[in-house]
Tab-separated table of C-alpha atoms (C1' of nucleotides) in Angstrom:
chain	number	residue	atom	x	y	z
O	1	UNK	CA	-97.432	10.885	289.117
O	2	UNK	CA	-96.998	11.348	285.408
O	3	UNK	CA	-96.862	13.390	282.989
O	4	UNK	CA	-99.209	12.081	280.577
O	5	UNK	CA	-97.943	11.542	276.856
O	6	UNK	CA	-100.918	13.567	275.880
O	7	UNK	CA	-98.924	16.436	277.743
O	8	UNK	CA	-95.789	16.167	276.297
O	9	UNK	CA	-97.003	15.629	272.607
O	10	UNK	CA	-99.167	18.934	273.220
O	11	UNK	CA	-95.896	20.722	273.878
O	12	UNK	CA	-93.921	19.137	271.050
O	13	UNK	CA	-96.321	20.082	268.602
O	14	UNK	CA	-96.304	23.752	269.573
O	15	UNK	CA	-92.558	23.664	269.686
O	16	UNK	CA	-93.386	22.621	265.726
O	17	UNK	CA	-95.835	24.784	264.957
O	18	UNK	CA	-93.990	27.800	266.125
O	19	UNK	CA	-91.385	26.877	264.625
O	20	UNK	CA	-92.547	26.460	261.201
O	21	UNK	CA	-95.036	28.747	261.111
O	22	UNK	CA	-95.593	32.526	260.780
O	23	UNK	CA	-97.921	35.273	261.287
O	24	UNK	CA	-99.070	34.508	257.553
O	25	UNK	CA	-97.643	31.141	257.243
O	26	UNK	CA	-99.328	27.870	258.056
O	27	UNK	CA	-98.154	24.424	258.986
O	28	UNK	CA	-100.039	21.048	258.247
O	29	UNK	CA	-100.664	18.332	260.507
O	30	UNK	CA	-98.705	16.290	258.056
O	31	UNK	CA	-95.734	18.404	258.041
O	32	UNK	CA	-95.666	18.469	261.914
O	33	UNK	CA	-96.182	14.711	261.649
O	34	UNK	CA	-93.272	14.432	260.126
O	35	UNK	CA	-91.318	16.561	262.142
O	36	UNK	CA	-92.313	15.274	265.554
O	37	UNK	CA	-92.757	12.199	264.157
O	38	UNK	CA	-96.284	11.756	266.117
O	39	UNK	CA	-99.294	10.268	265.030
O	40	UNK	CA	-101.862	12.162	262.474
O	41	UNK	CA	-104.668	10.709	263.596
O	42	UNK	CA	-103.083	11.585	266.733
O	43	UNK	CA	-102.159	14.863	266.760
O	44	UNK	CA	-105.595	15.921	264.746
O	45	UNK	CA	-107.375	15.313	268.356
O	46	UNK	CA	-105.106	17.452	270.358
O	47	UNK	CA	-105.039	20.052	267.812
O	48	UNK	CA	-108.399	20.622	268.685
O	49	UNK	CA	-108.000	21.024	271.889
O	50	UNK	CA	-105.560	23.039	271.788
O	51	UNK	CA	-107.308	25.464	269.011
O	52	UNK	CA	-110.440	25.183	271.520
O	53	UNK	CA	-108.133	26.622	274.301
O	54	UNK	CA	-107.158	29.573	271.288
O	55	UNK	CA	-103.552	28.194	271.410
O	56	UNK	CA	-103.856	27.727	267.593
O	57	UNK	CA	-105.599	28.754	264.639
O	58	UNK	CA	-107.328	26.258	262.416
O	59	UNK	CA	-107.282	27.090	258.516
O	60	UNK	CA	-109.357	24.739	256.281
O	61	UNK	CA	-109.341	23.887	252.835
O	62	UNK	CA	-106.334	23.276	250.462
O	63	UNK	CA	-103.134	24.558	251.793
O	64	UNK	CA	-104.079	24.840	254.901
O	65	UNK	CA	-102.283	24.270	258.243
O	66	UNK	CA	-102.250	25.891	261.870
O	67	UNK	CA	-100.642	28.627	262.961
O	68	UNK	CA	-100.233	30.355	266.756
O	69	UNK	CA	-102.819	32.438	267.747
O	70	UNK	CA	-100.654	34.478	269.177
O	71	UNK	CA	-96.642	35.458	269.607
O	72	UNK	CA	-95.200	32.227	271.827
O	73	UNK	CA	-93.784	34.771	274.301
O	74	UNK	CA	-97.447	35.237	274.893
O	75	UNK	CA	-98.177	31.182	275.120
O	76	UNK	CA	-97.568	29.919	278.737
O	77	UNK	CA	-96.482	26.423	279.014
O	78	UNK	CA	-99.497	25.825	281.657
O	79	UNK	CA	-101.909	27.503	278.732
O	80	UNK	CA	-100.614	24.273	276.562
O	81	UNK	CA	-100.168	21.546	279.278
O	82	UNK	CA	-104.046	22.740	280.521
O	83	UNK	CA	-105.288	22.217	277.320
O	84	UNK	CA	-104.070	19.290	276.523
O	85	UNK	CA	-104.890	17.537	279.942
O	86	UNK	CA	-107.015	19.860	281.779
O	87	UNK	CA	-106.570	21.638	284.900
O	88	UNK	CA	-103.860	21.413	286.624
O	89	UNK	CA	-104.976	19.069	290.034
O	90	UNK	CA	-103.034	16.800	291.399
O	91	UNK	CA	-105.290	15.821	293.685
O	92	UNK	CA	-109.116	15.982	293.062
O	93	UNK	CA	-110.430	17.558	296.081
O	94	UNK	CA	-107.982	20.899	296.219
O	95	UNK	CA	-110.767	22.252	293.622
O	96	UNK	CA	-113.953	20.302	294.715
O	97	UNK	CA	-113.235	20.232	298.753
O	98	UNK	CA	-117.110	18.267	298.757
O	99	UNK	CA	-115.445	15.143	296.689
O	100	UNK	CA	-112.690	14.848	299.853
O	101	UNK	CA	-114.549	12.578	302.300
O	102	UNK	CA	-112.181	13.696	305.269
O	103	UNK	CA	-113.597	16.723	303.945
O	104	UNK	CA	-112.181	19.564	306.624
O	105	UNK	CA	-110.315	16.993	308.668
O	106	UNK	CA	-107.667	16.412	305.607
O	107	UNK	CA	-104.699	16.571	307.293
O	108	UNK	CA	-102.435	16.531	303.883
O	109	UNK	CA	-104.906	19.082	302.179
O	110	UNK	CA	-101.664	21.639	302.667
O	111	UNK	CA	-99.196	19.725	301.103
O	112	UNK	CA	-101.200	18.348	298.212
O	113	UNK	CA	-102.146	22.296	297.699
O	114	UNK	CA	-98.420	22.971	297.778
O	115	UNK	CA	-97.372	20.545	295.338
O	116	UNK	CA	-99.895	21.758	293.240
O	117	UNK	CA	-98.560	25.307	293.466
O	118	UNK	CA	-94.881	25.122	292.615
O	119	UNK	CA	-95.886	22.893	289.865
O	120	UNK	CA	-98.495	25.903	288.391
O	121	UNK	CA	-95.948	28.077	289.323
O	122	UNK	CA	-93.388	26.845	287.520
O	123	UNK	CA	-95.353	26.119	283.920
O	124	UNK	CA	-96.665	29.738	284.351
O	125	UNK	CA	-93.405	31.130	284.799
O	126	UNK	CA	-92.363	30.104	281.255
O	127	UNK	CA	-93.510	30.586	277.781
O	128	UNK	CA	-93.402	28.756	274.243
O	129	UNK	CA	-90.476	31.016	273.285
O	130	UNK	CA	-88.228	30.328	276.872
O	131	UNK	CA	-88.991	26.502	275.395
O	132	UNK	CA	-87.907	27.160	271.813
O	133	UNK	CA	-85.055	28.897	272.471
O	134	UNK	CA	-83.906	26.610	275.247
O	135	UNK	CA	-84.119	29.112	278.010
O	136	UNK	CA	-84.816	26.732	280.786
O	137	UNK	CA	-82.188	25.265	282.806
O	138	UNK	CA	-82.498	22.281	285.255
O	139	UNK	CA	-80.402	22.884	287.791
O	140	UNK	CA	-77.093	20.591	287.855
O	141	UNK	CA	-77.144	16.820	288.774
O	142	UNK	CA	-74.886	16.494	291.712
O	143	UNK	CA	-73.225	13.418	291.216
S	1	UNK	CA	-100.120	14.225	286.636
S	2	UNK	CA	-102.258	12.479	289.706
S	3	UNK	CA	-100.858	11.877	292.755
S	4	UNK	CA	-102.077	7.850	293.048
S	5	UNK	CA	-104.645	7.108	295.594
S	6	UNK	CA	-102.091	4.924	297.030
S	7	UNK	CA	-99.239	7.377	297.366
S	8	UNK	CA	-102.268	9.441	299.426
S	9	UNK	CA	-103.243	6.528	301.595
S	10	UNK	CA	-99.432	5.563	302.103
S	11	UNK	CA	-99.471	9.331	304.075
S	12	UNK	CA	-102.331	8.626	305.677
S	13	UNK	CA	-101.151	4.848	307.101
S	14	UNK	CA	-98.160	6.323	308.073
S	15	UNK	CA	-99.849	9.352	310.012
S	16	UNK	CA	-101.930	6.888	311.995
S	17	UNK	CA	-98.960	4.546	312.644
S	18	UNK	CA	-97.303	7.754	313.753
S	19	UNK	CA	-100.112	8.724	316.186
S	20	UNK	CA	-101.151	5.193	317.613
S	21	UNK	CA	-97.697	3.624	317.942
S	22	UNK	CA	-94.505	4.209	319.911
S	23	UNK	CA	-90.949	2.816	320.119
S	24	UNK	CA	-92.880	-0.087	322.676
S	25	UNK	CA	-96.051	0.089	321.046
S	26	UNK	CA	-97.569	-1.491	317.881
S	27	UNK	CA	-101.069	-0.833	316.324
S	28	UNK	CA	-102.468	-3.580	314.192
S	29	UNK	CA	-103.865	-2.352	310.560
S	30	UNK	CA	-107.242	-3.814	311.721
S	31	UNK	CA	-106.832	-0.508	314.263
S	32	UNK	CA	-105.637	1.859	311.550
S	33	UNK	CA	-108.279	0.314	309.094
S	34	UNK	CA	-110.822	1.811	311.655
S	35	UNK	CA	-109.305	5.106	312.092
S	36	UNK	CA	-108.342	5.819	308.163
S	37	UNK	CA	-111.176	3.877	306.918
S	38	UNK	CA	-109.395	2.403	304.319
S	39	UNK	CA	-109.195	-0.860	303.373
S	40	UNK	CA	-107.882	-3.253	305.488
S	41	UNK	CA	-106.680	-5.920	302.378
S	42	UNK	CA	-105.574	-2.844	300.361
S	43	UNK	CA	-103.719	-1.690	303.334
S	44	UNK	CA	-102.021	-5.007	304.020
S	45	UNK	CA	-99.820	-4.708	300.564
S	46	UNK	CA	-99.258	-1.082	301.305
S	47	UNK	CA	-97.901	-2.066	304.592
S	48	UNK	CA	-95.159	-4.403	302.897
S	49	UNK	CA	-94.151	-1.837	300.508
S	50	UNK	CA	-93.376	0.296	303.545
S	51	UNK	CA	-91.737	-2.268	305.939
S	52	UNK	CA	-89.614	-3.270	302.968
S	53	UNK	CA	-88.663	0.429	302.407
S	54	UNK	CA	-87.602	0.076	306.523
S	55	UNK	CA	-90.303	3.078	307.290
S	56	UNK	CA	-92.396	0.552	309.492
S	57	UNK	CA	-91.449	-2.259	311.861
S	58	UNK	CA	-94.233	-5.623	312.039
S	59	UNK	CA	-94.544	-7.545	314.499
S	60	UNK	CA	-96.111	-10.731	313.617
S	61	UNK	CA	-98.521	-13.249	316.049
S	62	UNK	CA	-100.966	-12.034	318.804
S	63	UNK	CA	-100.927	-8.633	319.471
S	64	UNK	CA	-98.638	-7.696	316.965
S	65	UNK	CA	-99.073	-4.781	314.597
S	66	UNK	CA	-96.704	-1.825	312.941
S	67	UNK	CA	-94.784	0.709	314.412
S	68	UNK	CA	-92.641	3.057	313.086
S	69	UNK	CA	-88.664	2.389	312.537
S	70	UNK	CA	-87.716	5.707	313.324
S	71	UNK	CA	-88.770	8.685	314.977
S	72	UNK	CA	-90.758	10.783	312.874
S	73	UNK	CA	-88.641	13.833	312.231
S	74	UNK	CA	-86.285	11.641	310.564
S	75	UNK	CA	-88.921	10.346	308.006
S	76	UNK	CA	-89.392	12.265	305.194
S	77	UNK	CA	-92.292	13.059	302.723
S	78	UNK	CA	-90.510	11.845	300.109
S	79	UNK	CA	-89.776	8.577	301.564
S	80	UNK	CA	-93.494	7.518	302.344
S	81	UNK	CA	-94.267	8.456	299.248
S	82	UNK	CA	-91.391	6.419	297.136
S	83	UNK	CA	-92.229	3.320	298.941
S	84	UNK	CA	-95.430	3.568	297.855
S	85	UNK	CA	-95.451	4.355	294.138
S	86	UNK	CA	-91.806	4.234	293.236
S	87	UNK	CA	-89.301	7.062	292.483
S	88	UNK	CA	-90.887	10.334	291.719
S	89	UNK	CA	-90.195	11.070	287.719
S	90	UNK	CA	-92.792	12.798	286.268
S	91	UNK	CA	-91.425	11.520	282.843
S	92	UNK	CA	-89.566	8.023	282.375
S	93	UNK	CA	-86.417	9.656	280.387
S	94	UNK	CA	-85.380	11.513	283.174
S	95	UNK	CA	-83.326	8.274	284.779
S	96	UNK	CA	-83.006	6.242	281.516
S	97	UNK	CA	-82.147	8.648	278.710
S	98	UNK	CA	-82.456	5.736	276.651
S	99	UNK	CA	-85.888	5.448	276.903
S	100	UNK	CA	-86.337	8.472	275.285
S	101	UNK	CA	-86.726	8.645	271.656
S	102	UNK	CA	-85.320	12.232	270.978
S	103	UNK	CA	-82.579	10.844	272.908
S	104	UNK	CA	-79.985	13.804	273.598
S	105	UNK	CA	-82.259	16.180	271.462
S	106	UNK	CA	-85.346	16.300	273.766
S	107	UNK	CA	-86.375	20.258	273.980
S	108	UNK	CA	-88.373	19.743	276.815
S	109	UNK	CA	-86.178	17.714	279.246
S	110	UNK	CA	-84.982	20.397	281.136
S	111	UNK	CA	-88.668	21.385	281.750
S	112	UNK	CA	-89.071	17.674	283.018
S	113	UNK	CA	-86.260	17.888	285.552
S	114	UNK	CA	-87.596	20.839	286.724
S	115	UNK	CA	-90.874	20.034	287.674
S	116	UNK	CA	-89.993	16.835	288.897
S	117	UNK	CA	-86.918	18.666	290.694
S	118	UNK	CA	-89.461	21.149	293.093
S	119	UNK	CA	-91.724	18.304	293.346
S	120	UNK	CA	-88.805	16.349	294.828
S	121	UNK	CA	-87.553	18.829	296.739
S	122	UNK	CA	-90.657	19.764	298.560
S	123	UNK	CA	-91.153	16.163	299.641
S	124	UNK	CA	-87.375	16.502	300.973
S	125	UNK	CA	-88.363	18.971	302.989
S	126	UNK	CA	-90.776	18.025	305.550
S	127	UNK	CA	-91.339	15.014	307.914
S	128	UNK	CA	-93.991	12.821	309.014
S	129	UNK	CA	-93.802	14.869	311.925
S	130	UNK	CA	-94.484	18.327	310.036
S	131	UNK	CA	-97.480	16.701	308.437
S	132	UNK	CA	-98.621	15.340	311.750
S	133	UNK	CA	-98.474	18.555	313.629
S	134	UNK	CA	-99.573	20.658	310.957
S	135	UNK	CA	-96.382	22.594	309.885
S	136	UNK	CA	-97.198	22.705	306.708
S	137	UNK	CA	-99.410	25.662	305.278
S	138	UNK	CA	-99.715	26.573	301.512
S	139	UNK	CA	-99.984	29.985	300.594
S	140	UNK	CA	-103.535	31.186	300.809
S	141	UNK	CA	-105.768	30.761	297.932
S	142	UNK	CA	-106.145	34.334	295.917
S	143	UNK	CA	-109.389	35.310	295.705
V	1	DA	C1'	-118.033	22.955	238.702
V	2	DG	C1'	-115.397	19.532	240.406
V	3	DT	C1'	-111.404	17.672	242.598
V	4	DT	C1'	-108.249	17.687	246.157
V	5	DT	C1'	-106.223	18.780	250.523
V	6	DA	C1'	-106.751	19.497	255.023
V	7	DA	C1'	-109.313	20.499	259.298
V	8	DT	C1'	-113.193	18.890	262.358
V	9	DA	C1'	-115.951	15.602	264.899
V	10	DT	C1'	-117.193	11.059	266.680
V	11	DA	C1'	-116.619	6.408	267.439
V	12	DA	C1'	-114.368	2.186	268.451
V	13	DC	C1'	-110.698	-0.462	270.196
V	14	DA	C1'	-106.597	-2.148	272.748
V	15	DA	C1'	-103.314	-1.862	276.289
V	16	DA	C1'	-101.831	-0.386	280.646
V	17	DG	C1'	-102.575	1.238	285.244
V	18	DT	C1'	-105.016	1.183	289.485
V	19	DG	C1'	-107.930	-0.099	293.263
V	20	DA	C1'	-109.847	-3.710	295.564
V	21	DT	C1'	-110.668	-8.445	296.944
V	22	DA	C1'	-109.434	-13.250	297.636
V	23	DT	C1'	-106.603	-17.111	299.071
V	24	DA	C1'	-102.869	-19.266	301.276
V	25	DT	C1'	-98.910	-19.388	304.390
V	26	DA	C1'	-95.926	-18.031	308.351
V	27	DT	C1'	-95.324	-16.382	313.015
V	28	DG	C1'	-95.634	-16.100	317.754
V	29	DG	C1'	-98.308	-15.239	322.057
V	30	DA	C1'	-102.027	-17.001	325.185
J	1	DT	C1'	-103.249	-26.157	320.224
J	2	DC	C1'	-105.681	-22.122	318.940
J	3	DC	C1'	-106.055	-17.561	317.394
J	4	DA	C1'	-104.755	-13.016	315.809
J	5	DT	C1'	-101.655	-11.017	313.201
J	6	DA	C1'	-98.274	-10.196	309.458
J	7	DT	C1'	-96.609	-11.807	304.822
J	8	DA	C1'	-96.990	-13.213	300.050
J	9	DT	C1'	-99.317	-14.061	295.658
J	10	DA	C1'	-103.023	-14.195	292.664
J	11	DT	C1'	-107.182	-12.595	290.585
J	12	DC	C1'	-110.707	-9.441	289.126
J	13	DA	C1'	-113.002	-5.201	287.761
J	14	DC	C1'	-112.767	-0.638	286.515
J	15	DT	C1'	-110.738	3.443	284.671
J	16	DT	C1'	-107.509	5.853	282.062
J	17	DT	C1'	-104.824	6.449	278.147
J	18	DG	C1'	-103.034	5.873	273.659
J	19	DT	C1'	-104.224	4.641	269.140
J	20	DT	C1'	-106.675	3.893	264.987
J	21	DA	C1'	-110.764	4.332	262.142
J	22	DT	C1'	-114.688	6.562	259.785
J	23	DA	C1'	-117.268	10.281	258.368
J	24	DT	C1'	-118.118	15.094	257.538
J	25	DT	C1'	-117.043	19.962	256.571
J	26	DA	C1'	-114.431	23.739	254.499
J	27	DA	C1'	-111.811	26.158	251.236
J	28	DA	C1'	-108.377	26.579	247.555
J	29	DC	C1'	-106.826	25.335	243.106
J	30	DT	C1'	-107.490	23.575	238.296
DNA sequence: AGTTTAATATAACAAAGTGATATATATGGA
DNA sequence: TCCATATATATCACTTTGTTATATTAAACT
């Protein structure tokens, strides 16, 4: 019932690259390395990923770097989190009911499907920019 | 972000123990290992972690078995579920701040404690008996 | 043209987590 | 005393996950 590290690097490095990047302007790996203090070799895997999802553009050569594809108001946090670790499931039959071998009779089928939901929910309610500029609020520990 | 196979067969243990047991009445896991399918070794250690979180009662010698320690409505989700797999934290920093690198300067934490917040929360809400009489329904899938 | 910087693509490895099985002991009823 | 059951550890195999390594490709700059 984790989030995987995968995840949460994924996120941190778009928190970096949006930050210090631009329409025109590109960021290296090695700068963001820096920043996030994650590893290259790392990070050069889920960058990848996450340019295969079109969450980033790649530029080669000398002085190159990524950049956002688009305007992080326009990046959902479940756009980054699903490329980074795939499709949201947390259970593997909600998707593929023929891999549940209670099949029908699945008596938690609802609440798995539930969890799911506020969890999609939530990561599609926010974007890159709600993360930059610290727009989400946890509601207060009562203690 | 899987819900563990044993967090799933906790539910399902504790929805048989529900159904075949009452305040006078034990079931043995040999009797739930038939009706769950699951299996019965497996099951044993699961069993533990649930009498240990007081959710089930054992009876040892002949004709003993597991039944639950309290009516139904009074256990929740969230309890199965914790006995099984430990406290739901969908990141380790969450409890121990000092396990976190960033430390105080995390961007994402208040994501964390969200998600793990509705996830918590959900499980709050119902009881073995709402699973076991079907209360729960997720919204229906848009298609 | 050639060198350099950086992305891209696989591969290999190690550590941790998870599911399952095995073995031994304790308990209490018949 | 015997047997069915819970209780408690230990062990093993498999999968996942994080990490590092090794090439290859692409483009800019000198």
């Amino acid at each position: 019932m984790k989030l995987s590290r995968r995840a949460r690097y994924a996120l941190r490095m778009m928190l970096s690259i949006a930050r210090y990047s631009g329409p025109d302007e590109r960021v290296s790996l090695k700068e963001v390395a820096k920043k996030t203090k994650i590893s290259r070799r790392y990070m050069e895997q889920l960058a990848i990923a996450l340019k295969n999802s079109d969450l980033i553009v790649g530029i080669t050569g000398k002085g190159g770097g990524y950049r956002l594809s688009r305007p992080a108001p326009e990046i959902k946090l479940a756009d980054i989190v699903t490329a980074a670790i795939g499709p949201i499931e947390i259970v593997e039959c909600l998707d593929h009911a023929d891999s549940c071998l209670q099949a029908a009779g699945c008596e938690c089928r609802e609440l798995y499907q539930q969890i799911n939901d506020r969890i999609t929910d939530l990561l599609n309610e926010y974007t890159l920019a709600d993360l930059a500029n610290k727009k989400i609020k946890a509601a207060l520990p009562k203690d």
